[in-house]
Amino acid sequence: MPAGAVAASAVLHKGEEPPLIGKHGSGAIFFSGCTLGCPFCQNAQISIDDLGSGLSDSELAGIFLKLQERGAANINLVTASQFTPSVIAAADEARGLGLQIPIMWNSSGYETPQTIKLLSNTIDIWLPDIKTLDSNSAGRLFDAPDYPITTRAAILKMADQLEVRGGTLIKNDLMKRGMIVRHLVMPGEIDSSREVFEWFAENLKDRAMLSVMVQYTPVNAAGEKLAGHDYIMPDSDYKRIMQWLEEFEIEEGFLQAPEAASKEWIPDFNRPNPFPEKYSSPIWHWRQGLL
Ligand code: SF4
């Protein structure tokens, strides 16, 4: 990717965890490219095919401010690691022009502690993924056997940064500062979910919430849903997940219902509104600009 930010879409998005959406939705900006590149990515149009258009730092700051003006609960930077310097510059500019809502880092977690340190004065809410802690699975699933070690270090650094800023702050049910760690349960990888819960309980239980997602929907390399591959988590797996959460006494967080797996979640970034209307209102599109 180039040095300056490239993005595909900005929307008011209601498909996030409850303390992140408020009345009008989270102000999500979907950046192009990704530091990881999973073959099952539902956003493959942008993460792998790099669909999107370049934005100057000032243009990006303008989108932040437009999202705030339209009632966004926060600025939700979706997969922006590859543009860290631009995002920091845009955030500084927007803060100087009146941006007050929290800024959220919604990432794969596959990034260096140095990146997290750079972001320490910019980010209020950390929203990293933790996909697996099994390096064989990480090698096989997305060709990154170092994912567990890299992501553990990054997430712990995020938790430290949050503590330095004063820890979690929730006002009127809206998160102003905090951390939610997302874990997507994958078919055939259920045992690695247990490992993730155990690590979370040992390291983060008192500092972060856990969001367990079961919306895995098989897609091809172009991000299209694979015909005949509907995946709904079996009841027995769902029960095991609930038992493990109880075993590790993880009480703060969110657990998706099994029926959340749906092709509705697969966006089309060629459309001004990539998501169904009930989940999102478009604010900016890479072809059309501000809407
Ligand atoms: S699933 Fe997430 S981490 Fe993997 S390629 Fe897509 S955006 Fe990147």
Coordinates of C-alpha atoms and ligand atoms in Angstrom, one line a residue:
M1 CA 0.0 0.0 0.0
P2 CA 1.1 3.6 -0.4
A3 CA 2.2 5.7 2.5
G4 CA -1.1 7.7 2.6
A5 CA -4.4 6.2 3.6
V6 CA -6.6 4.3 1.2
A7 CA -10.1 3.6 2.1
A8 CA -13.3 2.2 0.6
S9 CA -16.2 3.4 2.7
A10 CA -17.3 5.3 5.8
V11 CA -20.7 4.5 7.4
L12 CA -22.7 4.8 10.6
H13 CA -22.6 1.1 11.5
K14 CA -24.9 -0.7 13.9
G15 CA -23.2 -4.1 13.7
E16 CA -20.8 -3.6 16.6
E17 CA -21.1 -4.5 20.2
P18 CA -23.8 -2.5 22.1
P19 CA -21.5 0.0 24.0
L20 CA -20.0 1.0 20.7
I21 CA -23.0 1.9 18.7
G22 CA -25.1 4.4 20.7
K23 CA -28.2 5.9 19.1
H24 CA -26.9 6.4 15.5
G25 CA -24.1 3.8 15.1
S26 CA -20.3 3.6 15.2
G27 CA -18.5 5.8 12.7
A28 CA -16.8 3.0 10.8
I29 CA -14.1 3.8 8.1
F30 CA -13.1 0.7 6.1
F31 CA -9.5 1.0 5.1
S32 CA -8.0 -0.9 2.1
G33 CA -5.3 -3.6 2.5
C34 CA -4.5 -5.6 5.7
T35 CA -1.4 -6.7 7.6
L36 CA -2.7 -10.3 7.6
G37 CA -4.7 -11.4 4.5
C38 CA -6.9 -14.4 5.6
P39 CA -8.2 -16.4 2.6
F40 CA -11.7 -16.5 4.3
C41 CA -11.9 -12.7 4.7
Q42 CA -15.4 -11.4 4.3
N43 CA -13.9 -8.0 3.3
A44 CA -11.7 -9.5 0.7
Q45 CA -12.7 -6.8 -1.9
I46 CA -10.8 -4.3 0.2
S47 CA -8.4 -6.3 2.4
I48 CA -7.0 -8.5 -0.4
D49 CA -8.0 -6.7 -3.7
D50 CA -7.2 -3.3 -2.2
L51 CA -10.4 -1.6 -3.6
G52 CA -10.6 2.0 -2.5
S53 CA -9.2 5.5 -3.2
G54 CA -6.4 7.5 -1.7
L55 CA -7.1 10.2 1.0
S56 CA -5.0 13.0 2.1
D57 CA -4.6 13.4 5.9
S58 CA -6.9 16.4 5.7
E59 CA -9.6 14.5 3.7
L60 CA -9.5 11.7 6.3
A61 CA -9.9 14.3 9.1
G62 CA -12.9 15.7 7.2
I63 CA -14.5 12.3 7.1
F64 CA -13.9 11.9 10.9
L65 CA -15.7 15.3 11.4
K66 CA -18.5 14.4 9.1
L67 CA -19.1 11.1 11.0
Q68 CA -19.2 13.1 14.3
E69 CA -21.7 15.6 12.7
R70 CA -24.0 12.8 11.7
G71 CA -24.1 11.4 15.3
A72 CA -21.4 8.7 15.3
A73 CA -20.7 7.3 18.8
N74 CA -17.0 7.0 17.9
I75 CA -14.5 6.9 15.0
N76 CA -14.1 3.2 14.2
L77 CA -10.8 2.7 12.3
V78 CA -11.3 -0.7 10.6
T79 CA -8.0 -2.4 9.7
A80 CA -5.9 0.8 9.5
S81 CA -2.6 -0.6 10.8
Q82 CA -0.9 -0.2 7.4
F83 CA -1.7 3.6 7.5
T84 CA -0.7 4.3 11.1
P85 CA 1.2 7.6 10.5
S86 CA -1.7 9.0 8.3
V87 CA -4.3 8.1 10.8
I88 CA -2.4 9.8 13.6
A89 CA -2.0 13.0 11.5
A90 CA -5.6 13.0 10.5
A91 CA -6.8 12.4 14.1
D92 CA -4.6 15.3 15.4
E93 CA -6.0 17.6 12.7
A94 CA -9.6 16.5 13.4
R95 CA -9.1 17.0 17.2
G96 CA -7.8 20.5 16.5
L97 CA -11.0 21.2 14.5
G98 CA -13.4 20.0 17.2
L99 CA -13.5 16.1 17.1
Q100 CA -14.6 15.0 20.5
I101 CA -15.9 11.4 20.2
P102 CA -13.6 8.5 21.0
I103 CA -11.3 7.0 18.4
M104 CA -11.3 3.2 18.2
W105 CA -8.7 0.8 16.8
N106 CA -10.5 -2.1 15.1
S107 CA -7.7 -4.4 14.0
S108 CA -6.5 -7.9 13.3
G109 CA -4.2 -7.6 16.3
Y110 CA -1.3 -8.6 14.0
E111 CA 0.8 -5.6 14.6
T112 CA 4.0 -4.6 16.5
P113 CA 4.2 -3.1 20.0
Q114 CA 5.9 -0.2 18.3
T115 CA 2.8 0.5 16.3
I116 CA 0.7 0.4 19.4
K117 CA 3.0 2.8 21.2
L118 CA 2.8 5.3 18.3
L119 CA -1.0 5.2 18.7
S120 CA -1.0 5.7 22.5
N121 CA -2.1 9.3 22.4
T122 CA -4.6 8.8 19.6
I123 CA -6.7 5.7 20.5
D124 CA -9.3 5.6 23.2
I125 CA -10.9 2.2 22.5
W126 CA -9.0 -0.9 21.5
L127 CA -10.9 -3.5 19.5
P128 CA -8.4 -6.2 18.4
D129 CA -9.1 -9.7 17.1
I130 CA -7.5 -12.7 18.6
K131 CA -8.1 -15.4 16.1
T132 CA -6.1 -18.3 17.5
L133 CA -3.2 -19.0 19.9
D134 CA -2.1 -22.1 18.0
S135 CA 0.8 -21.4 15.7
N136 CA 0.1 -24.4 13.5
S137 CA -3.5 -23.2 13.0
A138 CA -2.2 -19.7 12.3
G139 CA 0.3 -21.1 9.7
R140 CA -2.3 -23.3 8.1
L141 CA -5.2 -20.7 8.1
F142 CA -3.4 -17.5 7.2
D143 CA 0.2 -18.3 6.6
A144 CA 1.4 -16.5 9.8
P145 CA 2.7 -19.0 12.3
D146 CA 4.0 -16.0 14.4
Y147 CA 0.5 -14.7 14.8
P148 CA 0.0 -15.9 18.4
I149 CA 3.3 -14.5 19.7
T150 CA 2.9 -11.2 17.8
T151 CA -0.7 -10.7 18.6
R152 CA -0.4 -11.6 22.3
A153 CA 2.4 -8.9 22.6
A154 CA 0.3 -6.3 20.7
I155 CA -2.8 -6.9 22.8
L156 CA -1.0 -6.7 26.1
K157 CA 0.6 -3.5 25.0
M158 CA -2.9 -2.1 24.1
A159 CA -4.1 -3.1 27.6
D160 CA -1.1 -1.3 29.2
Q161 CA -1.8 1.9 27.1
L162 CA -5.4 1.8 28.3
E163 CA -4.3 1.6 31.9
V164 CA -1.9 4.6 31.5
R165 CA -4.9 6.5 30.1
G166 CA -7.0 5.7 33.2
G167 CA -8.7 2.4 32.3
T168 CA -12.2 1.6 31.1
L169 CA -14.7 4.4 31.1
I170 CA -18.4 3.8 30.2
K171 CA -20.9 6.7 30.4
N172 CA -24.6 6.2 29.7
D173 CA -24.0 2.7 28.4
L174 CA -21.5 4.1 25.8
M175 CA -17.8 3.2 25.9
K176 CA -15.6 6.3 26.0
R177 CA -12.4 4.4 26.8
G178 CA -11.8 0.7 27.0
M179 CA -10.9 -2.6 25.3
I180 CA -13.0 -5.3 23.7
V181 CA -11.1 -8.4 22.5
R182 CA -12.9 -10.2 19.7
H183 CA -12.6 -13.9 19.0
L184 CA -14.2 -15.5 16.0
V185 CA -14.9 -19.2 16.5
M186 CA -13.9 -21.1 13.4
P187 CA -15.2 -24.5 12.3
G188 CA -12.9 -27.3 13.2
E189 CA -10.9 -25.0 15.5
I190 CA -13.1 -25.1 18.6
D191 CA -10.3 -26.4 20.8
S192 CA -8.2 -23.3 19.9
S193 CA -11.1 -21.2 21.3
R194 CA -10.6 -22.8 24.7
E195 CA -6.9 -21.8 24.6
V196 CA -7.9 -18.2 23.8
F197 CA -10.4 -18.1 26.7
E198 CA -7.8 -19.4 29.1
W199 CA -5.2 -16.8 28.0
F200 CA -7.8 -14.0 28.2
A201 CA -8.8 -15.1 31.7
E202 CA -5.2 -15.2 32.9
N203 CA -4.2 -11.9 31.3
L204 CA -7.0 -9.6 30.6
K205 CA -10.2 -10.5 32.4
D206 CA -10.1 -7.5 34.7
R207 CA -9.0 -5.0 32.0
A208 CA -11.0 -5.9 29.0
M209 CA -14.3 -7.4 27.7
L210 CA -14.4 -10.5 25.5
S211 CA -16.6 -10.6 22.5
V212 CA -17.1 -14.2 21.1
M213 CA -18.3 -14.2 17.6
V214 CA -19.8 -17.1 15.7
Q215 CA -20.7 -15.4 12.4
Y216 CA -18.1 -17.4 10.4
T217 CA -19.4 -17.6 6.8
P218 CA -17.2 -19.4 4.3
V219 CA -16.3 -17.2 1.3
N220 CA -14.0 -17.6 -1.7
A221 CA -10.9 -15.5 -2.4
A222 CA -13.1 -12.8 -4.0
G223 CA -15.2 -12.5 -0.8
E224 CA -18.2 -14.3 -2.4
K225 CA -20.2 -16.6 -0.2
L226 CA -19.5 -20.3 -1.2
A227 CA -22.7 -21.9 -2.4
G228 CA -23.8 -24.8 -0.4
H229 CA -21.5 -24.0 2.5
D230 CA -23.9 -22.5 5.0
Y231 CA -22.2 -22.9 8.4
I232 CA -24.2 -22.7 11.6
M233 CA -22.4 -23.7 14.7
P234 CA -23.6 -27.0 16.0
D235 CA -25.5 -26.7 19.4
S236 CA -22.8 -29.0 21.0
D237 CA -20.0 -26.5 20.1
Y238 CA -22.1 -23.6 21.3
K239 CA -22.6 -25.4 24.6
R240 CA -18.9 -26.0 25.0
I241 CA -18.2 -22.4 24.4
M242 CA -20.6 -21.4 27.2
Q243 CA -19.2 -24.0 29.5
W244 CA -15.6 -22.7 28.9
L245 CA -16.7 -19.1 29.5
E246 CA -18.2 -20.3 32.8
E247 CA -15.1 -22.4 33.7
F248 CA -12.8 -19.4 33.2
E249 CA -15.2 -17.1 34.9
I250 CA -15.4 -14.7 32.0
E251 CA -18.4 -12.6 32.7
E252 CA -17.8 -9.2 31.0
G253 CA -18.5 -9.4 27.4
F254 CA -20.7 -10.5 24.5
L255 CA -21.6 -13.8 22.9
Q256 CA -23.3 -13.8 19.5
A257 CA -26.3 -16.0 18.9
P258 CA -25.6 -19.0 16.6
E259 CA -28.0 -17.7 13.9
A260 CA -25.7 -14.6 13.5
A261 CA -23.9 -16.5 10.7
S262 CA -25.5 -15.0 7.6
K263 CA -24.4 -13.8 4.2
E264 CA -26.0 -10.5 5.2
W265 CA -22.7 -9.7 6.9
I266 CA -20.7 -9.9 3.7
P267 CA -20.4 -6.4 2.4
D268 CA -20.2 -5.2 -1.2
F269 CA -17.8 -2.2 -1.3
N270 CA -18.9 -1.4 -4.9
R271 CA -22.2 -0.2 -3.5
P272 CA -22.5 3.3 -1.8
N273 CA -23.9 1.4 1.2
P274 CA -21.9 -1.9 1.4
F275 CA -24.2 -3.3 4.1
P276 CA -27.9 -3.8 4.4
E277 CA -29.7 -0.6 5.3
K278 CA -30.8 -1.9 8.8
Y279 CA -27.1 -2.1 9.8
S280 CA -25.6 1.0 8.2
S281 CA -26.0 4.5 6.7
P282 CA -23.3 5.5 4.2
I283 CA -21.4 8.8 4.7
W284 CA -18.5 8.5 2.2
H285 CA -17.8 6.1 -0.7
W286 CA -14.5 5.7 -2.5
R287 CA -16.1 6.4 -5.9
Q288 CA -18.6 9.0 -4.9
G289 CA -17.0 10.9 -2.1
L290 CA -19.1 12.4 0.7
L291 CA -22.7 11.3 0.4
Ligands
SF4_1 S1 -10.3 -11.3 8.3 FE1 -9.5 -9.4 9.2 S2 -7.3 -9.8 9.5 FE2 -8.0 -11.4 8.0 S3 -7.7 -10.4 6.0 FE3 -9.8 -9.9 6.7 S4 -9.5 -7.9 7.6 FE4 -7.5 -8.8 7.5

